[in-house]
mmCIF file of C-alpha atoms in Angstrom:
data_model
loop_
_atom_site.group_PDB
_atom_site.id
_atom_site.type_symbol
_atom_site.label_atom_id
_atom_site.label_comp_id
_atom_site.label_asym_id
_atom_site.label_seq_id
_atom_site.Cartn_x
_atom_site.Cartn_y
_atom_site.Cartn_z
ATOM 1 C CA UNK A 10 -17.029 7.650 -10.883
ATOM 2 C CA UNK A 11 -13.385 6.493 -9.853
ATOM 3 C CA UNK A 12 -10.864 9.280 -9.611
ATOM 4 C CA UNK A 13 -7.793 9.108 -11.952
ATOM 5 C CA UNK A 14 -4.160 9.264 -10.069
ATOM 6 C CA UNK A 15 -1.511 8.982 -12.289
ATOM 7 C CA UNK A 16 1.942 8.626 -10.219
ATOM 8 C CA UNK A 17 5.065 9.946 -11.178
ATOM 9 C CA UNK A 18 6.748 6.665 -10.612
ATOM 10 C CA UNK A 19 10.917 6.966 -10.886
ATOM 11 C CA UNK A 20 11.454 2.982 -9.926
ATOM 12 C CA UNK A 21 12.552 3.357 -6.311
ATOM 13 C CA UNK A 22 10.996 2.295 -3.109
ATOM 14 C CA UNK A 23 8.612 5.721 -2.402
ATOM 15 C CA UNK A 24 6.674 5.907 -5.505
ATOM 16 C CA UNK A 25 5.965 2.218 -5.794
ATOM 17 C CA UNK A 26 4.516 2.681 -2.549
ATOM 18 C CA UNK A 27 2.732 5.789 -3.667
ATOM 19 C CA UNK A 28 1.310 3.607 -6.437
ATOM 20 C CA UNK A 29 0.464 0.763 -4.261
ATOM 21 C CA UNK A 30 -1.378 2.807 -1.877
ATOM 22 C CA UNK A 31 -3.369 4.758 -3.851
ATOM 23 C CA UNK A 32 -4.900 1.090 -5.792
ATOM 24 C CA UNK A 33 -5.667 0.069 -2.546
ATOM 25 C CA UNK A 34 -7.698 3.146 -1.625
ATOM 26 C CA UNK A 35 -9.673 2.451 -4.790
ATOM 27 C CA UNK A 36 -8.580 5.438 -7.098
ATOM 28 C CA UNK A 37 -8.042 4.028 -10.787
ATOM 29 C CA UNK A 38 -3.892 4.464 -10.801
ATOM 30 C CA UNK A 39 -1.916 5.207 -13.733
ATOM 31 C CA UNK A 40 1.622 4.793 -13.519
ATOM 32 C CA UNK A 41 3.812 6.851 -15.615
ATOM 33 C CA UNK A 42 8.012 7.150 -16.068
ATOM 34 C CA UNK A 43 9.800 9.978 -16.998
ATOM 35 C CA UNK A 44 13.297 9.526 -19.210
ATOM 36 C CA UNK A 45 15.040 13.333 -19.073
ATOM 37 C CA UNK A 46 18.502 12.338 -19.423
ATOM 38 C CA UNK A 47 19.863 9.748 -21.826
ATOM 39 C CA UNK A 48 23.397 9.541 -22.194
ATOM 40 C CA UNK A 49 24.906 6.398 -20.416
ATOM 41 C CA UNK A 50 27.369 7.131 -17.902
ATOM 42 C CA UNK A 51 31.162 6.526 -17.532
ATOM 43 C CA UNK A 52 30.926 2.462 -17.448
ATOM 44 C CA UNK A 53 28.086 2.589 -19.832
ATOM 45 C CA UNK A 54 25.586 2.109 -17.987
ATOM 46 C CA UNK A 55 21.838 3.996 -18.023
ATOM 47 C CA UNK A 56 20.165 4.502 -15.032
ATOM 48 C CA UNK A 57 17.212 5.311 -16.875
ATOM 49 C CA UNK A 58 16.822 1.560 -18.751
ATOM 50 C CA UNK A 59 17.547 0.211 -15.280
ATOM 51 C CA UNK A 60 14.708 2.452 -13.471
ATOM 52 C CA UNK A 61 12.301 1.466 -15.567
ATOM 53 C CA UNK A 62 12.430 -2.070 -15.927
ATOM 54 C CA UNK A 63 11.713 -1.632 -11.832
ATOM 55 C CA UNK A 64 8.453 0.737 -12.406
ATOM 56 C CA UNK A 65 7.712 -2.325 -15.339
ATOM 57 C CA UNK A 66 7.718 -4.934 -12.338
ATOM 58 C CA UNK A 67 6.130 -3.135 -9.893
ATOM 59 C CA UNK A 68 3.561 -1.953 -11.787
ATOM 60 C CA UNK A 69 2.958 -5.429 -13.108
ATOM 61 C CA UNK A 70 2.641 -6.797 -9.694
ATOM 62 C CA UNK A 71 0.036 -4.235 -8.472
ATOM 63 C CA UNK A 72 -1.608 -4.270 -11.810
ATOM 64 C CA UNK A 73 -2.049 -0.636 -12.990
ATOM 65 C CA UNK A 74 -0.801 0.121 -16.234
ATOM 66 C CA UNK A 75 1.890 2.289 -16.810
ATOM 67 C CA UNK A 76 3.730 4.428 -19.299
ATOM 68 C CA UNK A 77 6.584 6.336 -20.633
ATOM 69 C CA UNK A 78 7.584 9.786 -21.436
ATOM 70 C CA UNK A 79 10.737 11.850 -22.554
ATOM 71 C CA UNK A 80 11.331 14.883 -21.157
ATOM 72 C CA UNK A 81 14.952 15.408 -22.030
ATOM 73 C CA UNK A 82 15.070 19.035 -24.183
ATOM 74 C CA UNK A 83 12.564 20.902 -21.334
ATOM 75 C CA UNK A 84 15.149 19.155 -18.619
ATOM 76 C CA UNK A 85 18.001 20.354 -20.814
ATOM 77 C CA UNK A 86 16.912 23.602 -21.072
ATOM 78 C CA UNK A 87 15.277 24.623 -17.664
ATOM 79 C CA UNK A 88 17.114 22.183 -15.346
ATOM 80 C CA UNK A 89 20.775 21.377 -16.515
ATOM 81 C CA UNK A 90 21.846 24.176 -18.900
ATOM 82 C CA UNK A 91 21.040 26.586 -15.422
ATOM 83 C CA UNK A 92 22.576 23.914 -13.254
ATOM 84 C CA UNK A 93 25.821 24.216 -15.527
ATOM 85 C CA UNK A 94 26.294 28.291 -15.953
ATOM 86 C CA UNK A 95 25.728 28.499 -11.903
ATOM 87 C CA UNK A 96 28.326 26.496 -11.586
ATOM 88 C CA UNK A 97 30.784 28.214 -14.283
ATOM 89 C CA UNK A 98 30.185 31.188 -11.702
ATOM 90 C CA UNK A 99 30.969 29.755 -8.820
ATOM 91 C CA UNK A 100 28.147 29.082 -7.108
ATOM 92 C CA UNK A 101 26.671 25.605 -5.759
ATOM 93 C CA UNK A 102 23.287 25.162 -7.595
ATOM 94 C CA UNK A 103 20.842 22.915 -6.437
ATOM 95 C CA UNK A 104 18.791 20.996 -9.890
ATOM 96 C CA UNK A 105 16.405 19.246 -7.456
ATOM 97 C CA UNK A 106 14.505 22.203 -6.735
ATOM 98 C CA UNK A 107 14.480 23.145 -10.260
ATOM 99 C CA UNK A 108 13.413 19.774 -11.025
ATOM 100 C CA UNK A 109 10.288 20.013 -9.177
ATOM 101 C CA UNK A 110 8.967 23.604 -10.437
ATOM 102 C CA UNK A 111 9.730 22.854 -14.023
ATOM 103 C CA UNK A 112 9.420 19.184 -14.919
ATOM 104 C CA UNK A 113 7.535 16.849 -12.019
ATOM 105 C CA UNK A 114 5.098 20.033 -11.053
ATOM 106 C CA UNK A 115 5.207 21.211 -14.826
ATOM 107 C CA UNK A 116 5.342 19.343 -18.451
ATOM 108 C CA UNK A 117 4.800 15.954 -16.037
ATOM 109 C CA UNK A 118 1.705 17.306 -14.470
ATOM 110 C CA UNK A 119 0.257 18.743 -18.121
ATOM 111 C CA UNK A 120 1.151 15.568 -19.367
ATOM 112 C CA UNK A 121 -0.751 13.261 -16.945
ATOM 113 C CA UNK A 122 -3.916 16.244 -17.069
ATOM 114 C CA UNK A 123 -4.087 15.125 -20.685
ATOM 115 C CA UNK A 124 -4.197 11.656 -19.910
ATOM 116 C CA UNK A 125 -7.764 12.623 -17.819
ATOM 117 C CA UNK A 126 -5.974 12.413 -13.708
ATOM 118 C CA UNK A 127 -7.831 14.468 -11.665
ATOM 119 C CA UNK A 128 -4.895 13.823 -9.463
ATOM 120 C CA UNK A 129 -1.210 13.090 -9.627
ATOM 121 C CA UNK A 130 0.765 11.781 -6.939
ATOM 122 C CA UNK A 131 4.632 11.568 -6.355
ATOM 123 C CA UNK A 132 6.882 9.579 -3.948
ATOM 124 C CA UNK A 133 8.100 13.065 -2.064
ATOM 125 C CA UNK A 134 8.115 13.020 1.824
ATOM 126 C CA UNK A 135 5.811 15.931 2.239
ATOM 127 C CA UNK A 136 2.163 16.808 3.223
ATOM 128 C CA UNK A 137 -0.808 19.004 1.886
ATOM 129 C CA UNK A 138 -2.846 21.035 3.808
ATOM 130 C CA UNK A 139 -5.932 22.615 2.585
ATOM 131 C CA UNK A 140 -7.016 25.844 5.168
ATOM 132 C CA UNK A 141 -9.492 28.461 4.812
ATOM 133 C CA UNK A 142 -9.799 28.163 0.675
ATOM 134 C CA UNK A 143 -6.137 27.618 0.182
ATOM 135 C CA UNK A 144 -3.196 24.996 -0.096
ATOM 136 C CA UNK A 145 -0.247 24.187 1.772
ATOM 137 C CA UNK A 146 2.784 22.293 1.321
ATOM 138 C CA UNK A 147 3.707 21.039 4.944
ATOM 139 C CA UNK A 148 6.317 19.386 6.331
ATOM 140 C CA UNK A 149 6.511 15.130 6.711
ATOM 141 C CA UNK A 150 5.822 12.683 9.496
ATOM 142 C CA UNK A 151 9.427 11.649 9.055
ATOM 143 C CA UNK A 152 11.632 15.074 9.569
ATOM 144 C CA UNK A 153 14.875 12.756 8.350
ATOM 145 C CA UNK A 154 13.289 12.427 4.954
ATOM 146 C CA UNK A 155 11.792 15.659 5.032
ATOM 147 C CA UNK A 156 11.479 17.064 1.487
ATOM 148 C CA UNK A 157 9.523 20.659 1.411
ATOM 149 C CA UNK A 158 13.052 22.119 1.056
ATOM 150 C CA UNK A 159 13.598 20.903 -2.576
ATOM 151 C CA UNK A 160 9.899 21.872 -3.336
ATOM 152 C CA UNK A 161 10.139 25.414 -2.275
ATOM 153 C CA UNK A 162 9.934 27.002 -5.489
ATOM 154 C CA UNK A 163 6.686 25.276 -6.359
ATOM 155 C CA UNK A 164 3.256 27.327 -6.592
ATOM 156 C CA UNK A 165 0.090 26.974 -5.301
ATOM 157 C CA UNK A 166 -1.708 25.627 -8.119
ATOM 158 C CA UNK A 167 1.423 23.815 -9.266
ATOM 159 C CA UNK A 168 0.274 21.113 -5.759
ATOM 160 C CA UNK A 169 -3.542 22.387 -5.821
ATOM 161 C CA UNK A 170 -4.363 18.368 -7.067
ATOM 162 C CA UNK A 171 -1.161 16.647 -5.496
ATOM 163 C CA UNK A 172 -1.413 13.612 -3.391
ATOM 164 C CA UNK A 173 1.841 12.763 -0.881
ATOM 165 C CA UNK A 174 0.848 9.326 0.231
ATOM 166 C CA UNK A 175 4.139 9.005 1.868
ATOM 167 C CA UNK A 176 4.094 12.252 3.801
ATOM 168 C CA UNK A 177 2.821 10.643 6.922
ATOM 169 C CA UNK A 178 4.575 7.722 7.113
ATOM 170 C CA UNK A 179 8.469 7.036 8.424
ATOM 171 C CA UNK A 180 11.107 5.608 5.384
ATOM 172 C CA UNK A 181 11.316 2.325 7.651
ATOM 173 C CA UNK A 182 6.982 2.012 7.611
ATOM 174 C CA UNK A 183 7.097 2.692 3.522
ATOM 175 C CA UNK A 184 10.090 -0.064 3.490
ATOM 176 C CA UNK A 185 8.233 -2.279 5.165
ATOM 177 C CA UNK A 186 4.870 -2.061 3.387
ATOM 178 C CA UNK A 187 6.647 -2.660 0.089
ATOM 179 C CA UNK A 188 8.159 -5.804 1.564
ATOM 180 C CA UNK A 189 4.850 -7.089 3.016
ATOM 181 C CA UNK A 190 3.041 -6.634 -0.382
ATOM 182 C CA UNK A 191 6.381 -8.536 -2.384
ATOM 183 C CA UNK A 192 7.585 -5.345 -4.654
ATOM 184 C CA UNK A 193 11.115 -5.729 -6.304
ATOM 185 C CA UNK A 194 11.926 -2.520 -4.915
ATOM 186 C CA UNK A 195 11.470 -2.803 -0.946
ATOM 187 C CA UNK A 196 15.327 -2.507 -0.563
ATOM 188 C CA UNK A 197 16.570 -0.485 -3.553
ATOM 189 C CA UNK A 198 18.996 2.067 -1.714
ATOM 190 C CA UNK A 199 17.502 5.381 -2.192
ATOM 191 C CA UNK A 200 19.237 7.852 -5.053
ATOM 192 C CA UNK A 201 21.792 10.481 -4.393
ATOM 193 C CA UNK A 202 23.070 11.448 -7.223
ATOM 194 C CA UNK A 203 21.753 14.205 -9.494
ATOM 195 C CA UNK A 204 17.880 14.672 -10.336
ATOM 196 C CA UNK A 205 17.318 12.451 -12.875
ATOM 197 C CA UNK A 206 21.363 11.843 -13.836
ATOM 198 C CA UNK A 207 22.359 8.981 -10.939
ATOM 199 C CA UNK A 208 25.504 8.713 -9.529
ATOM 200 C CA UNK A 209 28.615 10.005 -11.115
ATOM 201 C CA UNK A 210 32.261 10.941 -10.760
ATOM 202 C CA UNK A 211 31.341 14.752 -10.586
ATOM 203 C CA UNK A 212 34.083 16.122 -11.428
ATOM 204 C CA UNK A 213 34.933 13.653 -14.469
ATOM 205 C CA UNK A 214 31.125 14.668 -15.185
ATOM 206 C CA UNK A 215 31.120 17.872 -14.940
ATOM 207 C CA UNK A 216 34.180 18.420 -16.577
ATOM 208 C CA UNK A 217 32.389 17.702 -20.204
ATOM 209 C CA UNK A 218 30.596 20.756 -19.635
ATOM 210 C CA UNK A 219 32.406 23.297 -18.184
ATOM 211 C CA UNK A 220 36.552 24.349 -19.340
ATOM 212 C CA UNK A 221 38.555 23.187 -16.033
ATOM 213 C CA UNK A 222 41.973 25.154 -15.260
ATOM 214 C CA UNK A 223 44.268 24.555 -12.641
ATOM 215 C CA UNK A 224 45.238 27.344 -10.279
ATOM 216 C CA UNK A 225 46.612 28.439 -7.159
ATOM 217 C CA UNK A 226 44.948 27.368 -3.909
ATOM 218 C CA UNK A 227 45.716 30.459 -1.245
ATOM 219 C CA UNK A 228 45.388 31.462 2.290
ATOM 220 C CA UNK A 229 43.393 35.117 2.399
ATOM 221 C CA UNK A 230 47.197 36.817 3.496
ATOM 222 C CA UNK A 231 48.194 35.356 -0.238
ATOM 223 C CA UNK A 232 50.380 32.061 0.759
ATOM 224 C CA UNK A 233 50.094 29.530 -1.793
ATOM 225 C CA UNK A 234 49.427 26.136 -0.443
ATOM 226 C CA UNK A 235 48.470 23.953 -3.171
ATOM 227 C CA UNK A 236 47.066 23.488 -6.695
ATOM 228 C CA UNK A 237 43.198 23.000 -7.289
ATOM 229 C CA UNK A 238 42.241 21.334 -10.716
ATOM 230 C CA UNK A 239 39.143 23.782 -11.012
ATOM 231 C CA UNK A 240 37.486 26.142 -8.893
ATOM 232 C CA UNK A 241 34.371 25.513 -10.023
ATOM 233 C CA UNK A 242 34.607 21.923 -8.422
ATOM 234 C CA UNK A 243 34.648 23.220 -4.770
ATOM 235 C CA UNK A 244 31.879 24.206 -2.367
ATOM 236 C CA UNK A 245 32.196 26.611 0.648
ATOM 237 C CA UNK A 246 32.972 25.039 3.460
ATOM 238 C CA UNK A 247 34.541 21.664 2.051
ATOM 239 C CA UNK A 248 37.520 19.890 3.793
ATOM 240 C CA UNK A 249 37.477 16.764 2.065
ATOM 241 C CA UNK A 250 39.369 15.777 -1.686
ATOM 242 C CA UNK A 251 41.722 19.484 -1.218
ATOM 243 C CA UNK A 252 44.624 17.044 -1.429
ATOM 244 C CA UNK A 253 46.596 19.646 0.621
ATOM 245 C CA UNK A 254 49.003 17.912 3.101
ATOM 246 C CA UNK A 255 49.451 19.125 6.895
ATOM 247 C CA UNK A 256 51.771 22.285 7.971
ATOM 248 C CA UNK A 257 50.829 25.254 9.780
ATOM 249 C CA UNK A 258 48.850 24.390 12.781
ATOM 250 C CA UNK A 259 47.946 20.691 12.189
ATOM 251 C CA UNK A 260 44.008 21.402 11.814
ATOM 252 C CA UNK A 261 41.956 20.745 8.754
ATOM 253 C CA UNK A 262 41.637 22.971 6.026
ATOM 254 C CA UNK A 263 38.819 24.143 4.886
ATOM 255 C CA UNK A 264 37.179 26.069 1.846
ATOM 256 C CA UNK A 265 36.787 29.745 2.285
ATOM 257 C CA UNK A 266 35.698 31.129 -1.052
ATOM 258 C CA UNK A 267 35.803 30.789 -4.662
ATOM 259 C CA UNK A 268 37.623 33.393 -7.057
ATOM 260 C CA UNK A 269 36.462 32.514 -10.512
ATOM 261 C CA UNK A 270 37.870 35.249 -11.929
ATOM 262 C CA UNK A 271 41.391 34.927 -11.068
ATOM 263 C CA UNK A 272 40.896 31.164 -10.892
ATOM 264 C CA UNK A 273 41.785 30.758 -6.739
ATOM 265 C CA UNK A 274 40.779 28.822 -4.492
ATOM 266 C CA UNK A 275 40.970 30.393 -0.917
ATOM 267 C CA UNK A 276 41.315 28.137 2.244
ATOM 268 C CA UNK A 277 41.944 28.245 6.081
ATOM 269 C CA UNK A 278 42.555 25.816 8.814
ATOM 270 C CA UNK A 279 40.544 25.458 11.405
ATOM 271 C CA UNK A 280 36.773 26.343 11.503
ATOM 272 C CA UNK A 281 37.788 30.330 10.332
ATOM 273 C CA UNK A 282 35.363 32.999 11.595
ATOM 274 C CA UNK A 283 35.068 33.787 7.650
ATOM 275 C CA UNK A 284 33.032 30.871 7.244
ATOM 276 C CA UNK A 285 30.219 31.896 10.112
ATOM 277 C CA UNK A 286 27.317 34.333 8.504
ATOM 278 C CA UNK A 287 24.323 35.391 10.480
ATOM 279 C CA UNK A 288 22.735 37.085 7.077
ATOM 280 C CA UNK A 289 22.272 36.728 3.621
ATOM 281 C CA UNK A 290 19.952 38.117 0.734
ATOM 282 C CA UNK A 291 18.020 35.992 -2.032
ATOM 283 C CA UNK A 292 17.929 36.483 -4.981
ATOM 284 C CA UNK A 293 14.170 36.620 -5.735
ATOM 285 C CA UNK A 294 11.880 34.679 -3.211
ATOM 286 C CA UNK A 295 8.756 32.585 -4.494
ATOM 287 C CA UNK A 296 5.945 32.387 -1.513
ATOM 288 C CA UNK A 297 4.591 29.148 -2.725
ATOM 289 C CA UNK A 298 0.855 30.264 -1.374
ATOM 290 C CA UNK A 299 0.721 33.177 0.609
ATOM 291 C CA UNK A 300 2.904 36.489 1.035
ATOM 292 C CA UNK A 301 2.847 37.409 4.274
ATOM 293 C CA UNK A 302 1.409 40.681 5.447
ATOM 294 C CA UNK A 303 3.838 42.111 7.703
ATOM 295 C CA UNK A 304 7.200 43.052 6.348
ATOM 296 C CA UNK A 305 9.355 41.841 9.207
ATOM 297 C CA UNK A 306 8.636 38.328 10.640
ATOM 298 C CA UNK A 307 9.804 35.606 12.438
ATOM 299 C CA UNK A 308 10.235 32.371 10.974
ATOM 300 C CA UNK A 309 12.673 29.299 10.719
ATOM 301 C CA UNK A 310 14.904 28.763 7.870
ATOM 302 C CA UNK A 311 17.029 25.970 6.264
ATOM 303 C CA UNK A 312 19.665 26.831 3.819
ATOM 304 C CA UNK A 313 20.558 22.601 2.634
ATOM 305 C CA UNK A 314 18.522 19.604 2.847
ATOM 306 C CA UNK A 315 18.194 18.505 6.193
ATOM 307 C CA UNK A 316 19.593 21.084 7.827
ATOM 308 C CA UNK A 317 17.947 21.821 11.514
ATOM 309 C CA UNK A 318 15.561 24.464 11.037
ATOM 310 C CA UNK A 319 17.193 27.543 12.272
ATOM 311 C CA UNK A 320 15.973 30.833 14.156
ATOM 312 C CA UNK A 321 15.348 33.746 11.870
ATOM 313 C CA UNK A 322 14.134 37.071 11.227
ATOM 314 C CA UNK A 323 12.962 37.440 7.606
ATOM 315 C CA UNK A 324 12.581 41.030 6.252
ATOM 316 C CA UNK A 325 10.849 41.661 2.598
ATOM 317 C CA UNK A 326 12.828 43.447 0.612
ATOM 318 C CA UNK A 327 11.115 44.070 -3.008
ATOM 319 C CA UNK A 328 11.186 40.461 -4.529
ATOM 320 C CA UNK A 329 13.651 39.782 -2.078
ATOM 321 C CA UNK A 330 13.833 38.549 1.461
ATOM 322 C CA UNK A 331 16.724 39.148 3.571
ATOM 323 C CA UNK A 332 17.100 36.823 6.490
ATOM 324 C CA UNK A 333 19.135 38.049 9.813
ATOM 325 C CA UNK A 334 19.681 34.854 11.996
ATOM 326 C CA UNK A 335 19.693 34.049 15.417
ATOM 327 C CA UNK A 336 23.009 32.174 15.613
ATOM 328 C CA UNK A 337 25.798 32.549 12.887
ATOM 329 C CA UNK A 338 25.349 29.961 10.037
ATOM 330 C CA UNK A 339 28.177 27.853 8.792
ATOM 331 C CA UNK A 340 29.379 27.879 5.341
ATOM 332 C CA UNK A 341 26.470 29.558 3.677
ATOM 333 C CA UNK A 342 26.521 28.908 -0.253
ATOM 334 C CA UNK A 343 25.642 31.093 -3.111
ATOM 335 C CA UNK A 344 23.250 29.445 -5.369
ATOM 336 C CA UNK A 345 21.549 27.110 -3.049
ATOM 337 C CA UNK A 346 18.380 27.850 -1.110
ATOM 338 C CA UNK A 347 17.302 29.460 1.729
ATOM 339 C CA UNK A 348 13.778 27.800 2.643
ATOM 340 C CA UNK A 349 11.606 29.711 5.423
ATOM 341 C CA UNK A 350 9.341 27.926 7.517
ATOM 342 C CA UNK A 351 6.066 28.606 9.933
ATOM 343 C CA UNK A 352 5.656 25.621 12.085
ATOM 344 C CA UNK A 353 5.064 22.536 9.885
ATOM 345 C CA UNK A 354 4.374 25.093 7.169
ATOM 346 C CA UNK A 355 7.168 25.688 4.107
ATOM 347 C CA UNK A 356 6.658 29.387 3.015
ATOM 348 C CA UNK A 357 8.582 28.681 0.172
ATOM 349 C CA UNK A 358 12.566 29.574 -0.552
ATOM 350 C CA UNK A 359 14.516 32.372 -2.709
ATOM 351 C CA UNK A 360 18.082 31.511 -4.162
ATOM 352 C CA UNK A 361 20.929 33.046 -2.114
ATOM 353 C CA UNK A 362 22.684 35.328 -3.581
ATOM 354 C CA UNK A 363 24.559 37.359 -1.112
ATOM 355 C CA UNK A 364 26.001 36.536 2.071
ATOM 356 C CA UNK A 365 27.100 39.387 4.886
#
């Protein structure tokens, strides 16, 4: 009998390709859009409407038949309502990985189960492995679209039946195919806005969700410098949209920390030894297959998407890991991830929670 693939298809470039792909290798493809979000955005526009009238044409022109779904409360509730009270305390949260574990490797896959897949496939850049009984998530062909770091809080039997069909192939050869075989979406620019959202004015955005108050922004000896229209708007590390003018020594400033509490933003110029941490702790860790044995071990880490993978030493700490590197890290973030790594291998990633 044919196997059943039903694709998580989101209208862009990578899973029409997915979908194309898998027809062609004879499995019986089901095509199937999610809608989690569905208020328009500040012209009036929804990105949602828009994305699927693309997965409607491409799925018309490959002939599979396709299908809709809402997911909008389960998004609400374990995606953006988390998203929103990281960022009332201060830290830089990161809904793509949350995404993944608890919609497109959750309800979605439950979803398409019950519609009889044996498989389901999505557009991601990333690879399987299947080794001595057990399954790996492994890094893609192309390491600039690399995208095991926003899976890293995925389980092993959350990818157990996942197919990757783009894992081994570069952006430009995916591109290409979907020219070659005439779908709409060969040059749709990729998305970079937030999972399922699209492209906003963030701060106008996520203003309607979280009180903003201006405040002071500081030097760490106290000088005031300039006025910030809410702290919770700023990342570490930032230099652009401070609106602070020159003075002082003529570099560029840059954000040093956030003080929710007494509403501050604190900044430096020049690339301040405050922003350069060789260690940090997460907050929880999920191994996405297996925990290693040894307590202590060397790895490679990323702490943002496409980040060079950096020396580490990773040390087990509870439900923890703490990870010591090599070289000091720039501008470390609370609330984003820090993603370990064994060779092509993604051990999987714990929220960071402290930095030293």
């Amino acid at each position: 009998m044919t196997e059943t693939v039903v694709v998580g298809m989101s209208g862009g470039v990578d899973s029409s390709v997915t979908a194309l792909l898998l027809k062609e290798q004879g499995y019986n493809v089901i095509g199937l859009f999610m809608k989690n979000w569905d208020e328009p955005d500040e012209n009036g526009r929804c990105n949602a409407e828009e994305d699927y009238a693309d997965v409607r044409a491409v799925c018309t022109k490959i002939g599979i038949p396709y299908y809709t779904v809402n997911f909008s409360k389960q998004y609400w509730e374990r995606v953006f309502r988390l998203f929103v009270e990281e960022y009332k305390r201060g830290r830089t949260p990161n809904p793509d990985v949350l995404c993944n574990r608890e919609i497109k490797f959750g309800p979605f896959k439950e979803y398409a189960l019950r519609l009889g897949a044996d498989y389901i496939a999505t557009g991601h850049f990333c690879n399987i492995l299947k080794k001595d009984g057990h399954t790996f998530l492994a890094k893609a062909k192309d390491g600039n679209k690399d995208q095991t770091y926003f899976l890293n809080q995925v389980t092993e039997a959350q990818i157990e039946n996942v197919l990757f069909p783009v894992g081994n192939l570069l952006k430009s050869e995916v591109r290409k195919i979907a020219e070659e075989r005439g779908l709409s979406t060969a040059e749709k620019k990729d998305s970079t806005g937030i999972c399922f959202i699209g492209e906003r004015n963030f701060r106008n955005f996520l203003a309607g969700y979280i009180p903003m108050r201006e405040g002071d922004i500081k030097t760490c000896d106290g000088r005031v410098v300039g006025r910030h229209n809410g702290v919770a708007f700023y990342t570490v590390g930032q230099r652009k949209g401070l609106g602070i003018g020159g003075g002082g020594d003529g570099q560029a400033w840059f954000v040093l920390k956030k003080d929710i509490l007494n509403n501050v933003l604190y900044v430096s110029q020049g690339e301040d030894d405050v922003l350069f941490r060789n260690e940090l702790l997460t907050d929880g860790f999920n191994f996405i297959t297996l925990k290693p044995d040894k307590k202590e071990f060397e790895c490679t880490v990323r702490i943002r998407h496409r980040q060079p993978e950096q020396d580490a030493i990773a040390r087990i700490e509870g439900d923890n890991v703490r990870i010591v590197f090599k070289n000091k890290q720039r501008a470390i973030a609370e609330g984003q991830y820090a993603v370990l790594y064994s060779g092509d291998i993604c051990l999987g990633g714990g929220k960071i929670d402290r930095i030293f």
